[in-house]
């Protein structure tokens, strides 16, 4: 049986992690996978998470199953965090999933059950796992322009022109904030225009929000998703707690499906429960429990928000430093976009050859499309990256 299997293409981000591990150079720099690291290169357990874990150890009396779609307290806390009071909760179905990827997978399966012919539109470029899961599920997909590689900003005109081709019932996948891989994001009025267009086209937005709190802050990062939630009759949201709670390995995510009315919501909720049951049955509880404790306890929440804000400001500071180092070295403002981008990533606009040169000559690892993880830098390595970029002719 197994002899019939064909090798599968390796995910480019995971392949890069492996290559970095195998590089013996002591001064190598990992700007690959999207995991936050502090100035010492450590991915810390956040203080509020540690504290919640301590409390949980004392309080938890059973490891019996929770609900098939997770704990209602978690669903409510996450809906509060992501969509706040923008939509009546009797229209919102929710399912706790293993991580943000689990939420994307369940959302796509829900789309496939409801509308197998709907095309799912992806930004070009997008997180590689989006097209990969769609391809695995054999679902129709298409791309819309998103990023101008010369200016390294959003190609909003191109995006809107491509979205003109969206058919009624199609699904448009948008990054809620901190676009992965580019770091270039829609501004407030642009979200309005996207909402207008999707309403006109009778299309459904599907927002992937995995970095809330990493860009302009918890509330501002949710502005786009909240605007859509307040205006669209139907919508899907896949949210992740991996990054903003630093609980990557706890696999904590959620699907929020906004239905046009309470009756449709109930059926949608049942379908989400069915999908969880088919794919993994009960979701893992630990991470979600911590998130719920943090979000619903004033002291823990304050602690978490403080630390998250520090993380966000640290990344912003590194952006400024890198843009400034490049301005000094090149005498031009052409890399000013790095300071304007938000979140963990920036796409530098380098060619694959230039990316390879930076890896070979300077031991700097970034994704082949020139995505860097800003949090992989610190004040000492910023000048090294700037020098390598100039040397490679970026
Ligand atoms: C990334 O884009 O690097 C992260 O979302 C991690 C992953 O699973 O790819």
mmCIF file of C-alpha atoms and ligand atoms in Angstrom:
data_model
loop_
_atom_site.group_PDB
_atom_site.id
_atom_site.type_symbol
_atom_site.label_atom_id
_atom_site.label_comp_id
_atom_site.label_asym_id
_atom_site.label_seq_id
_atom_site.Cartn_x
_atom_site.Cartn_y
_atom_site.Cartn_z
ATOM 1 C CA UNK A 1 0.000 0.000 0.000
ATOM 2 C CA UNK A 2 2.521 2.595 1.096
ATOM 3 C CA UNK A 3 4.617 1.868 -1.994
ATOM 4 C CA UNK A 4 1.932 3.658 -4.008
ATOM 5 C CA UNK A 5 2.538 6.947 -2.192
ATOM 6 C CA UNK A 6 4.242 9.774 -4.028
ATOM 7 C CA UNK A 7 6.520 12.232 -2.240
ATOM 8 C CA UNK A 8 4.702 15.444 -1.315
ATOM 9 C CA UNK A 9 6.101 18.903 -1.964
ATOM 10 C CA UNK A 10 7.653 20.319 1.219
ATOM 11 C CA UNK A 11 6.120 23.533 2.562
ATOM 12 C CA UNK A 12 8.652 26.228 1.743
ATOM 13 C CA UNK A 13 8.561 27.776 5.207
ATOM 14 C CA UNK A 14 9.100 24.443 6.952
ATOM 15 C CA UNK A 15 11.850 23.535 4.469
ATOM 16 C CA UNK A 16 13.631 26.760 5.316
ATOM 17 C CA UNK A 17 13.429 25.973 9.059
ATOM 18 C CA UNK A 18 15.183 22.685 8.344
ATOM 19 C CA UNK A 19 17.899 24.301 6.192
ATOM 20 C CA UNK A 20 18.581 26.850 8.936
ATOM 21 C CA UNK A 21 18.947 24.127 11.550
ATOM 22 C CA UNK A 22 21.476 22.312 9.384
ATOM 23 C CA UNK A 23 23.655 25.404 8.718
ATOM 24 C CA UNK A 24 26.730 25.150 11.007
ATOM 25 C CA UNK A 25 27.566 28.891 10.882
ATOM 26 C CA UNK A 26 27.496 30.462 14.346
ATOM 27 C CA UNK A 27 26.400 33.910 13.142
ATOM 28 C CA UNK A 28 23.493 32.723 10.959
ATOM 29 C CA UNK A 29 20.259 34.704 11.237
ATOM 30 C CA UNK A 30 16.815 33.104 11.051
ATOM 31 C CA UNK A 31 14.216 35.390 9.495
ATOM 32 C CA UNK A 32 12.101 32.464 8.300
ATOM 33 C CA UNK A 33 9.165 30.974 10.160
ATOM 34 C CA UNK A 34 6.673 33.360 11.759
ATOM 35 C CA UNK A 35 7.456 32.815 15.414
ATOM 36 C CA UNK A 36 8.051 35.804 17.678
ATOM 37 C CA UNK A 37 11.488 36.016 19.243
ATOM 38 C CA UNK A 38 12.746 38.576 21.734
ATOM 39 C CA UNK A 39 16.150 40.335 21.520
ATOM 40 C CA UNK A 40 17.807 37.227 22.979
ATOM 41 C CA UNK A 41 16.283 35.060 20.265
ATOM 42 C CA UNK A 42 13.917 33.371 22.713
ATOM 43 C CA UNK A 43 10.194 32.744 22.171
ATOM 44 C CA UNK A 44 9.062 33.322 25.748
ATOM 45 C CA UNK A 45 5.961 31.973 27.439
ATOM 46 C CA UNK A 46 3.994 35.152 28.072
ATOM 47 C CA UNK A 47 3.663 36.121 31.748
ATOM 48 C CA UNK A 48 -0.138 35.975 31.758
ATOM 49 C CA UNK A 49 -0.015 32.523 30.145
ATOM 50 C CA UNK A 50 2.356 31.234 32.833
ATOM 51 C CA UNK A 51 0.165 32.695 35.551
ATOM 52 C CA UNK A 52 -3.004 31.239 34.024
ATOM 53 C CA UNK A 53 -1.278 27.850 33.777
ATOM 54 C CA UNK A 54 -0.434 27.997 37.469
ATOM 55 C CA UNK A 55 -4.034 28.835 38.364
ATOM 56 C CA UNK A 56 -5.345 26.161 36.040
ATOM 57 C CA UNK A 57 -3.188 23.526 37.672
ATOM 58 C CA UNK A 58 -4.877 24.349 40.959
ATOM 59 C CA UNK A 59 -8.389 24.726 39.606
ATOM 60 C CA UNK A 60 -8.725 21.993 37.029
ATOM 61 C CA UNK A 61 -10.516 18.974 38.416
ATOM 62 C CA UNK A 62 -11.141 16.937 35.274
ATOM 63 C CA UNK A 63 -9.761 16.240 31.844
ATOM 64 C CA UNK A 64 -13.093 14.950 30.534
ATOM 65 C CA UNK A 65 -14.158 16.165 27.080
ATOM 66 C CA UNK A 66 -15.421 19.676 26.565
ATOM 67 C CA UNK A 67 -18.000 20.439 23.835
ATOM 68 C CA UNK A 68 -17.473 19.364 20.257
ATOM 69 C CA UNK A 69 -17.072 22.981 19.189
ATOM 70 C CA UNK A 70 -15.172 23.918 22.344
ATOM 71 C CA UNK A 71 -16.094 25.717 25.504
ATOM 72 C CA UNK A 72 -18.826 28.402 25.168
ATOM 73 C CA UNK A 73 -16.715 30.717 27.365
ATOM 74 C CA UNK A 74 -13.861 30.516 24.871
ATOM 75 C CA UNK A 75 -16.170 31.198 21.935
ATOM 76 C CA UNK A 76 -17.596 34.236 23.650
ATOM 77 C CA UNK A 77 -14.227 35.625 24.739
ATOM 78 C CA UNK A 78 -12.817 35.208 21.238
ATOM 79 C CA UNK A 79 -15.861 36.728 19.560
ATOM 80 C CA UNK A 80 -15.495 39.696 21.955
ATOM 81 C CA UNK A 81 -11.824 40.027 21.020
ATOM 82 C CA UNK A 82 -12.260 39.773 17.266
ATOM 83 C CA UNK A 83 -15.673 41.166 16.315
ATOM 84 C CA UNK A 84 -16.673 42.914 19.572
ATOM 85 C CA UNK A 85 -20.279 44.140 19.395
ATOM 86 C CA UNK A 86 -20.415 44.651 15.633
ATOM 87 C CA UNK A 87 -22.951 41.925 15.003
ATOM 88 C CA UNK A 88 -25.778 40.220 16.904
ATOM 89 C CA UNK A 89 -24.376 37.119 18.527
ATOM 90 C CA UNK A 90 -27.447 35.108 17.559
ATOM 91 C CA UNK A 91 -26.077 35.309 14.012
ATOM 92 C CA UNK A 92 -22.618 34.004 14.969
ATOM 93 C CA UNK A 93 -21.753 30.292 14.861
ATOM 94 C CA UNK A 94 -18.382 29.326 16.340
ATOM 95 C CA UNK A 95 -16.101 26.332 16.530
ATOM 96 C CA UNK A 96 -12.885 25.964 18.440
ATOM 97 C CA UNK A 97 -10.234 24.399 16.198
ATOM 98 C CA UNK A 98 -6.638 23.231 16.560
ATOM 99 C CA UNK A 99 -4.828 26.466 15.668
ATOM 100 C CA UNK A 100 -5.521 29.025 12.958
ATOM 101 C CA UNK A 101 -4.765 26.441 10.295
ATOM 102 C CA UNK A 102 -7.486 24.223 11.760
ATOM 103 C CA UNK A 103 -9.863 27.178 11.519
ATOM 104 C CA UNK A 104 -8.948 27.728 7.884
ATOM 105 C CA UNK A 105 -9.364 24.056 7.093
ATOM 106 C CA UNK A 106 -12.777 23.826 8.797
ATOM 107 C CA UNK A 107 -13.927 27.065 7.144
ATOM 108 C CA UNK A 108 -12.949 25.796 3.716
ATOM 109 C CA UNK A 109 -14.695 22.501 4.333
ATOM 110 C CA UNK A 110 -17.804 24.393 5.394
ATOM 111 C CA UNK A 111 -17.652 26.403 2.160
ATOM 112 C CA UNK A 112 -17.246 23.196 0.186
ATOM 113 C CA UNK A 113 -20.302 21.660 1.863
ATOM 114 C CA UNK A 114 -22.424 24.776 1.320
ATOM 115 C CA UNK A 115 -21.205 25.867 -2.114
ATOM 116 C CA UNK A 116 -18.918 23.336 -3.807
ATOM 117 C CA UNK A 117 -18.670 25.420 -6.953
ATOM 118 C CA UNK A 118 -17.744 28.686 -5.256
ATOM 119 C CA UNK A 119 -14.318 30.007 -6.178
ATOM 120 C CA UNK A 120 -12.112 31.049 -3.283
ATOM 121 C CA UNK A 121 -10.100 34.151 -4.183
ATOM 122 C CA UNK A 122 -6.642 34.525 -2.654
ATOM 123 C CA UNK A 123 -4.369 37.532 -2.518
ATOM 124 C CA UNK A 124 -1.245 37.244 -4.642
ATOM 125 C CA UNK A 125 0.879 36.497 -2.743
ATOM 126 C CA UNK A 126 -0.635 34.831 0.318
ATOM 127 C CA UNK A 127 0.370 32.409 3.060
ATOM 128 C CA UNK A 128 1.382 29.233 1.149
ATOM 129 C CA UNK A 129 -0.894 27.022 3.245
ATOM 130 C CA UNK A 130 -3.997 28.778 1.833
ATOM 131 C CA UNK A 131 -3.603 27.464 -1.744
ATOM 132 C CA UNK A 132 -2.123 24.240 -0.436
ATOM 133 C CA UNK A 133 -5.238 23.332 1.599
ATOM 134 C CA UNK A 134 -7.535 24.476 -1.204
ATOM 135 C CA UNK A 135 -5.677 22.270 -3.638
ATOM 136 C CA UNK A 136 -5.856 19.339 -1.230
ATOM 137 C CA UNK A 137 -9.617 19.844 -0.891
ATOM 138 C CA UNK A 138 -9.884 20.148 -4.690
ATOM 139 C CA UNK A 139 -11.713 23.458 -4.410
ATOM 140 C CA UNK A 140 -11.803 26.084 -7.161
ATOM 141 C CA UNK A 141 -9.488 29.016 -6.467
ATOM 142 C CA UNK A 142 -8.351 32.203 -8.149
ATOM 143 C CA UNK A 143 -5.957 35.025 -7.325
ATOM 144 C CA UNK A 144 -6.377 38.761 -7.028
ATOM 145 C CA UNK A 145 -3.492 41.197 -7.293
ATOM 146 C CA UNK A 146 -2.460 42.544 -3.925
ATOM 147 C CA UNK A 147 1.159 43.605 -3.747
ATOM 148 C CA UNK A 148 3.178 45.933 -5.932
ATOM 149 C CA UNK A 149 6.670 44.443 -5.878
ATOM 150 C CA UNK A 150 8.336 47.666 -6.971
ATOM 151 C CA UNK A 151 6.939 49.976 -4.310
ATOM 152 C CA UNK A 152 6.319 47.120 -1.823
ATOM 153 C CA UNK A 153 2.874 48.566 -1.070
ATOM 154 C CA UNK A 154 -0.682 47.307 -1.631
ATOM 155 C CA UNK A 155 -1.709 47.391 -5.284
ATOM 156 C CA UNK A 156 -5.215 48.479 -4.366
ATOM 157 C CA UNK A 157 -6.225 49.401 -7.892
ATOM 158 C CA UNK A 158 -5.119 45.993 -9.183
ATOM 159 C CA UNK A 159 -6.900 44.289 -6.296
ATOM 160 C CA UNK A 160 -10.206 46.033 -6.948
ATOM 161 C CA UNK A 161 -9.931 45.461 -10.706
ATOM 162 C CA UNK A 162 -9.434 41.725 -10.145
ATOM 163 C CA UNK A 163 -12.208 41.503 -7.568
ATOM 164 C CA UNK A 164 -14.556 42.929 -10.208
ATOM 165 C CA UNK A 165 -14.456 39.421 -11.682
ATOM 166 C CA UNK A 166 -15.816 37.795 -8.528
ATOM 167 C CA UNK A 167 -19.094 35.917 -9.104
ATOM 168 C CA UNK A 168 -22.101 35.836 -6.746
ATOM 169 C CA UNK A 169 -21.427 33.320 -3.982
ATOM 170 C CA UNK A 170 -17.647 33.374 -4.438
ATOM 171 C CA UNK A 171 -15.490 33.689 -1.345
ATOM 172 C CA UNK A 172 -12.751 36.293 -0.985
ATOM 173 C CA UNK A 173 -10.021 35.463 1.506
ATOM 174 C CA UNK A 174 -8.578 38.582 3.146
ATOM 175 C CA UNK A 175 -5.897 38.958 5.804
ATOM 176 C CA UNK A 176 -7.437 40.816 8.734
ATOM 177 C CA UNK A 177 -4.185 42.584 9.568
ATOM 178 C CA UNK A 178 -0.416 42.122 9.301
ATOM 179 C CA UNK A 179 -0.630 40.560 5.832
ATOM 180 C CA UNK A 180 1.400 37.393 5.542
ATOM 181 C CA UNK A 181 3.794 37.412 3.672
ATOM 182 C CA UNK A 182 3.977 41.063 2.589
ATOM 183 C CA UNK A 183 3.371 43.180 5.719
ATOM 184 C CA UNK A 184 1.421 45.639 3.503
ATOM 185 C CA UNK A 185 -2.129 46.251 4.718
ATOM 186 C CA UNK A 186 -5.411 47.790 3.640
ATOM 187 C CA UNK A 187 -6.261 51.165 5.157
ATOM 188 C CA UNK A 188 -9.637 52.102 6.678
ATOM 189 C CA UNK A 189 -11.273 53.611 3.565
ATOM 190 C CA UNK A 190 -9.989 50.704 1.481
ATOM 191 C CA UNK A 191 -11.772 48.224 3.755
ATOM 192 C CA UNK A 192 -14.939 50.257 3.126
ATOM 193 C CA UNK A 193 -14.465 49.966 -0.620
ATOM 194 C CA UNK A 194 -13.820 46.225 -0.379
ATOM 195 C CA UNK A 195 -17.019 45.845 1.673
ATOM 196 C CA UNK A 196 -18.982 47.880 -0.923
ATOM 197 C CA UNK A 197 -17.661 45.720 -3.751
ATOM 198 C CA UNK A 198 -18.327 42.404 -1.998
ATOM 199 C CA UNK A 199 -21.867 43.512 -1.167
ATOM 200 C CA UNK A 200 -22.437 44.564 -4.765
ATOM 201 C CA UNK A 201 -21.050 41.244 -6.031
ATOM 202 C CA UNK A 202 -22.939 39.181 -3.464
ATOM 203 C CA UNK A 203 -19.621 37.599 -2.462
ATOM 204 C CA UNK A 204 -18.590 36.326 0.960
ATOM 205 C CA UNK A 205 -15.529 37.596 2.816
ATOM 206 C CA UNK A 206 -13.379 35.083 4.642
ATOM 207 C CA UNK A 207 -10.962 36.839 6.972
ATOM 208 C CA UNK A 208 -7.846 35.112 8.254
ATOM 209 C CA UNK A 209 -6.714 37.000 11.357
ATOM 210 C CA UNK A 210 -3.648 35.425 12.926
ATOM 211 C CA UNK A 211 -1.713 38.461 14.178
ATOM 212 C CA UNK A 212 -4.219 40.665 16.010
ATOM 213 C CA UNK A 213 -2.223 42.945 18.298
ATOM 214 C CA UNK A 214 1.007 42.706 16.302
ATOM 215 C CA UNK A 215 0.288 45.602 13.930
ATOM 216 C CA UNK A 216 -1.344 48.769 15.216
ATOM 217 C CA UNK A 217 -2.816 47.313 18.413
ATOM 218 C CA UNK A 218 -5.618 44.925 19.360
ATOM 219 C CA UNK A 219 -8.482 47.234 18.418
ATOM 220 C CA UNK A 220 -7.036 48.838 15.293
ATOM 221 C CA UNK A 221 -5.934 45.468 13.915
ATOM 222 C CA UNK A 222 -9.530 44.265 14.119
ATOM 223 C CA UNK A 223 -10.973 47.353 12.407
ATOM 224 C CA UNK A 224 -11.242 45.698 8.970
ATOM 225 C CA UNK A 225 -12.812 42.490 10.204
ATOM 226 C CA UNK A 226 -15.232 44.445 12.413
ATOM 227 C CA UNK A 227 -16.242 46.711 9.582
ATOM 228 C CA UNK A 228 -17.036 43.701 7.398
ATOM 229 C CA UNK A 229 -18.875 41.981 10.258
ATOM 230 C CA UNK A 230 -21.044 45.040 10.744
ATOM 231 C CA UNK A 231 -21.994 45.219 7.065
ATOM 232 C CA UNK A 232 -21.970 41.768 5.475
ATOM 233 C CA UNK A 233 -24.922 39.395 5.722
ATOM 234 C CA UNK A 234 -22.558 36.408 5.648
ATOM 235 C CA UNK A 235 -18.926 36.058 6.545
ATOM 236 C CA UNK A 236 -16.283 33.620 7.765
ATOM 237 C CA UNK A 237 -13.445 34.387 10.150
ATOM 238 C CA UNK A 238 -10.494 32.165 11.059
ATOM 239 C CA UNK A 239 -8.648 33.505 14.101
ATOM 240 C CA UNK A 240 -5.497 32.198 15.732
ATOM 241 C CA UNK A 241 -4.149 32.613 19.264
ATOM 242 C CA UNK A 242 -0.730 31.179 18.378
ATOM 243 C CA UNK A 243 1.016 34.506 17.952
ATOM 244 C CA UNK A 244 -0.777 37.045 20.137
ATOM 245 C CA UNK A 245 -0.813 34.659 23.116
ATOM 246 C CA UNK A 246 2.492 33.017 22.154
ATOM 247 C CA UNK A 247 0.918 29.556 22.475
ATOM 248 C CA UNK A 248 2.032 28.174 19.110
ATOM 249 C CA UNK A 249 2.221 24.539 20.160
ATOM 250 C CA UNK A 250 -1.087 24.566 22.039
ATOM 251 C CA UNK A 251 -2.950 24.787 18.728
ATOM 252 C CA UNK A 252 -5.631 27.288 19.630
ATOM 253 C CA UNK A 253 -7.853 28.802 16.973
ATOM 254 C CA UNK A 254 -11.494 29.467 16.186
ATOM 255 C CA UNK A 255 -13.907 29.694 13.274
ATOM 256 C CA UNK A 256 -16.556 32.391 13.514
ATOM 257 C CA UNK A 257 -19.261 32.077 10.881
ATOM 258 C CA UNK A 258 -21.663 34.988 10.597
ATOM 259 C CA UNK A 259 -25.004 33.882 9.175
ATOM 260 C CA UNK A 260 -27.757 36.139 7.808
ATOM 261 C CA UNK A 261 -30.213 35.165 10.567
ATOM 262 C CA UNK A 262 -30.476 33.124 13.750
ATOM 263 C CA UNK A 263 -32.104 30.137 12.035
ATOM 264 C CA UNK A 264 -29.314 29.799 9.466
ATOM 265 C CA UNK A 265 -26.829 30.300 12.255
ATOM 266 C CA UNK A 266 -28.164 27.251 14.092
ATOM 267 C CA UNK A 267 -27.789 25.017 11.048
ATOM 268 C CA UNK A 268 -24.308 26.445 10.409
ATOM 269 C CA UNK A 269 -23.392 25.718 14.018
ATOM 270 C CA UNK A 270 -24.524 22.117 13.595
ATOM 271 C CA UNK A 271 -22.421 21.784 10.459
ATOM 272 C CA UNK A 272 -19.344 23.124 12.222
ATOM 273 C CA UNK A 273 -19.860 20.585 15.013
ATOM 274 C CA UNK A 274 -20.242 17.833 12.415
ATOM 275 C CA UNK A 275 -17.005 18.892 10.708
ATOM 276 C CA UNK A 276 -15.093 18.924 13.990
ATOM 277 C CA UNK A 277 -16.401 15.444 14.740
ATOM 278 C CA UNK A 278 -15.303 14.114 11.353
ATOM 279 C CA UNK A 279 -11.861 15.660 11.384
ATOM 280 C CA UNK A 280 -10.614 15.434 14.960
ATOM 281 C CA UNK A 281 -13.654 15.188 17.235
ATOM 282 C CA UNK A 282 -13.081 17.362 20.328
ATOM 283 C CA UNK A 283 -10.656 20.246 20.026
ATOM 284 C CA UNK A 284 -7.605 20.428 22.332
ATOM 285 C CA UNK A 285 -8.598 22.322 25.463
ATOM 286 C CA UNK A 286 -5.486 23.603 27.225
ATOM 287 C CA UNK A 287 -4.657 26.649 25.086
ATOM 288 C CA UNK A 288 -8.280 27.725 24.789
ATOM 289 C CA UNK A 289 -8.746 27.488 28.534
ATOM 290 C CA UNK A 290 -5.733 29.728 29.127
ATOM 291 C CA UNK A 291 -6.988 32.240 26.560
ATOM 292 C CA UNK A 292 -10.423 32.293 28.185
ATOM 293 C CA UNK A 293 -8.938 32.801 31.641
ATOM 294 C CA UNK A 294 -6.744 35.637 30.407
ATOM 295 C CA UNK A 295 -9.454 37.406 28.472
ATOM 296 C CA UNK A 296 -12.016 37.201 31.266
ATOM 297 C CA UNK A 297 -9.825 38.007 34.265
ATOM 298 C CA UNK A 298 -9.008 41.680 34.608
ATOM 299 C CA UNK A 299 -5.527 41.281 36.096
ATOM 300 C CA UNK A 300 -4.435 38.586 33.657
ATOM 301 C CA UNK A 301 -5.847 40.516 30.743
ATOM 302 C CA UNK A 302 -3.959 43.650 31.730
ATOM 303 C CA UNK A 303 -0.730 41.702 32.078
ATOM 304 C CA UNK A 304 -1.237 40.076 28.684
ATOM 305 C CA UNK A 305 -2.088 43.338 26.946
ATOM 306 C CA UNK A 306 0.977 45.038 28.430
ATOM 307 C CA UNK A 307 3.307 42.319 27.248
ATOM 308 C CA UNK A 308 1.681 42.100 23.824
ATOM 309 C CA UNK A 309 2.017 45.843 23.422
ATOM 310 C CA UNK A 310 5.705 45.608 24.306
ATOM 311 C CA UNK A 311 6.162 42.901 21.692
ATOM 312 C CA UNK A 312 4.377 45.039 19.108
ATOM 313 C CA UNK A 313 6.424 48.123 19.884
ATOM 314 C CA UNK A 314 9.634 46.094 19.781
ATOM 315 C CA UNK A 315 8.872 44.929 16.258
ATOM 316 C CA UNK A 316 7.952 48.441 15.210
ATOM 317 C CA UNK A 317 11.246 49.713 16.607
ATOM 318 C CA UNK A 318 13.162 47.081 14.612
ATOM 319 C CA UNK A 319 11.307 48.182 11.480
ATOM 320 C CA UNK A 320 12.389 51.775 12.081
ATOM 321 C CA UNK A 321 15.971 50.718 12.712
ATOM 322 C CA UNK A 322 16.144 48.653 9.536
ATOM 323 C CA UNK A 323 14.575 51.360 7.371
ATOM 324 C CA UNK A 324 16.988 53.887 8.861
ATOM 325 C CA UNK A 325 20.074 51.686 8.388
ATOM 326 C CA UNK A 326 19.098 51.193 4.748
ATOM 327 C CA UNK A 327 18.490 54.910 4.304
ATOM 328 C CA UNK A 328 21.978 55.617 5.672
ATOM 329 C CA UNK A 329 23.623 52.976 3.508
ATOM 330 C CA UNK A 330 21.833 53.688 0.249
ATOM 331 C CA UNK A 331 21.200 57.410 0.625
ATOM 332 C CA UNK A 332 17.631 56.790 -0.561
ATOM 333 C CA UNK A 333 14.192 56.385 0.964
ATOM 334 C CA UNK A 334 13.370 53.410 -1.144
ATOM 335 C CA UNK A 335 13.162 51.098 1.851
ATOM 336 C CA UNK A 336 10.847 53.396 3.792
ATOM 337 C CA UNK A 337 8.097 50.802 3.219
ATOM 338 C CA UNK A 338 9.695 48.584 5.891
ATOM 339 C CA UNK A 339 8.710 51.139 8.530
ATOM 340 C CA UNK A 340 5.222 51.439 7.031
ATOM 341 C CA UNK A 341 4.547 47.709 6.938
ATOM 342 C CA UNK A 342 2.939 46.165 9.995
ATOM 343 C CA UNK A 343 3.098 42.881 11.853
ATOM 344 C CA UNK A 344 5.717 40.227 11.881
ATOM 345 C CA UNK A 345 6.541 40.203 8.198
ATOM 346 C CA UNK A 346 7.832 42.400 5.429
ATOM 347 C CA UNK A 347 8.387 41.442 1.844
ATOM 348 C CA UNK A 348 11.569 43.148 0.727
ATOM 349 C CA UNK A 349 11.066 42.930 -3.020
ATOM 350 C CA UNK A 350 14.322 40.965 -3.539
ATOM 351 C CA UNK A 351 14.675 38.383 -6.317
ATOM 352 C CA UNK A 352 15.139 34.687 -5.460
ATOM 353 C CA UNK A 353 18.777 35.055 -6.569
ATOM 354 C CA UNK A 354 19.327 37.938 -4.163
ATOM 355 C CA UNK A 355 17.659 35.946 -1.371
ATOM 356 C CA UNK A 356 19.973 33.034 -2.122
ATOM 357 C CA UNK A 357 23.017 35.321 -2.137
ATOM 358 C CA UNK A 358 22.125 36.672 1.306
ATOM 359 C CA UNK A 359 21.824 33.102 2.567
ATOM 360 C CA UNK A 360 25.054 31.883 0.970
ATOM 361 C CA UNK A 361 27.229 34.936 1.753
ATOM 362 C CA UNK A 362 25.801 36.165 5.042
ATOM 363 C CA UNK A 363 23.899 33.208 6.563
ATOM 364 C CA UNK A 364 20.641 35.164 6.481
ATOM 365 C CA UNK A 365 17.609 32.952 6.019
ATOM 366 C CA UNK A 366 14.386 34.406 4.642
ATOM 367 C CA UNK A 367 11.602 32.852 2.584
ATOM 368 C CA UNK A 368 12.455 32.684 -1.156
ATOM 369 C CA UNK A 369 9.898 35.384 -1.982
ATOM 370 C CA UNK A 370 11.984 37.728 0.263
ATOM 371 C CA UNK A 371 9.633 37.631 3.254
ATOM 372 C CA UNK A 372 11.451 38.417 6.478
ATOM 373 C CA UNK A 373 10.289 37.835 10.035
ATOM 374 C CA UNK A 374 11.081 41.159 11.683
ATOM 375 C CA UNK A 375 11.085 39.499 15.120
ATOM 376 C CA UNK A 376 14.036 37.356 14.013
ATOM 377 C CA UNK A 377 16.178 40.522 14.155
ATOM 378 C CA UNK A 378 17.664 42.457 17.045
ATOM 379 C CA UNK A 379 19.608 45.724 17.230
ATOM 380 C CA UNK A 380 22.869 43.893 16.471
ATOM 381 C CA UNK A 381 21.623 41.989 13.465
ATOM 382 C CA UNK A 382 19.720 44.881 11.828
ATOM 383 C CA UNK A 383 22.925 46.401 10.342
ATOM 384 C CA UNK A 384 24.022 42.949 9.163
ATOM 385 C CA UNK A 385 20.798 42.463 7.244
ATOM 386 C CA UNK A 386 20.988 45.983 5.792
ATOM 387 C CA UNK A 387 24.574 45.366 4.640
ATOM 388 C CA UNK A 388 23.680 41.980 3.144
ATOM 389 C CA UNK A 389 20.759 43.543 1.272
ATOM 390 C CA UNK A 390 22.951 46.250 -0.197
ATOM 391 C CA UNK A 391 25.665 43.723 -1.057
ATOM 392 C CA UNK A 392 23.153 41.476 -2.810
ATOM 393 C CA UNK A 393 21.906 44.466 -4.811
ATOM 394 C CA UNK A 394 18.349 44.456 -3.438
HETATM 395 C C1 LIG B 1 4.419 31.512 9.000
HETATM 396 O O1 LIG B 1 3.813 31.998 8.041
HETATM 397 O O2 LIG B 1 5.661 31.437 9.054
HETATM 398 C C2 LIG B 1 3.644 30.992 10.170
HETATM 399 O O3 LIG B 1 2.278 31.197 9.981
HETATM 400 C C3 LIG B 1 3.984 29.607 10.528
HETATM 401 C C4 LIG B 1 3.496 28.597 9.564
HETATM 402 O O4 LIG B 1 2.869 27.629 10.015
HETATM 403 O O5 LIG B 1 3.754 28.710 8.358
#
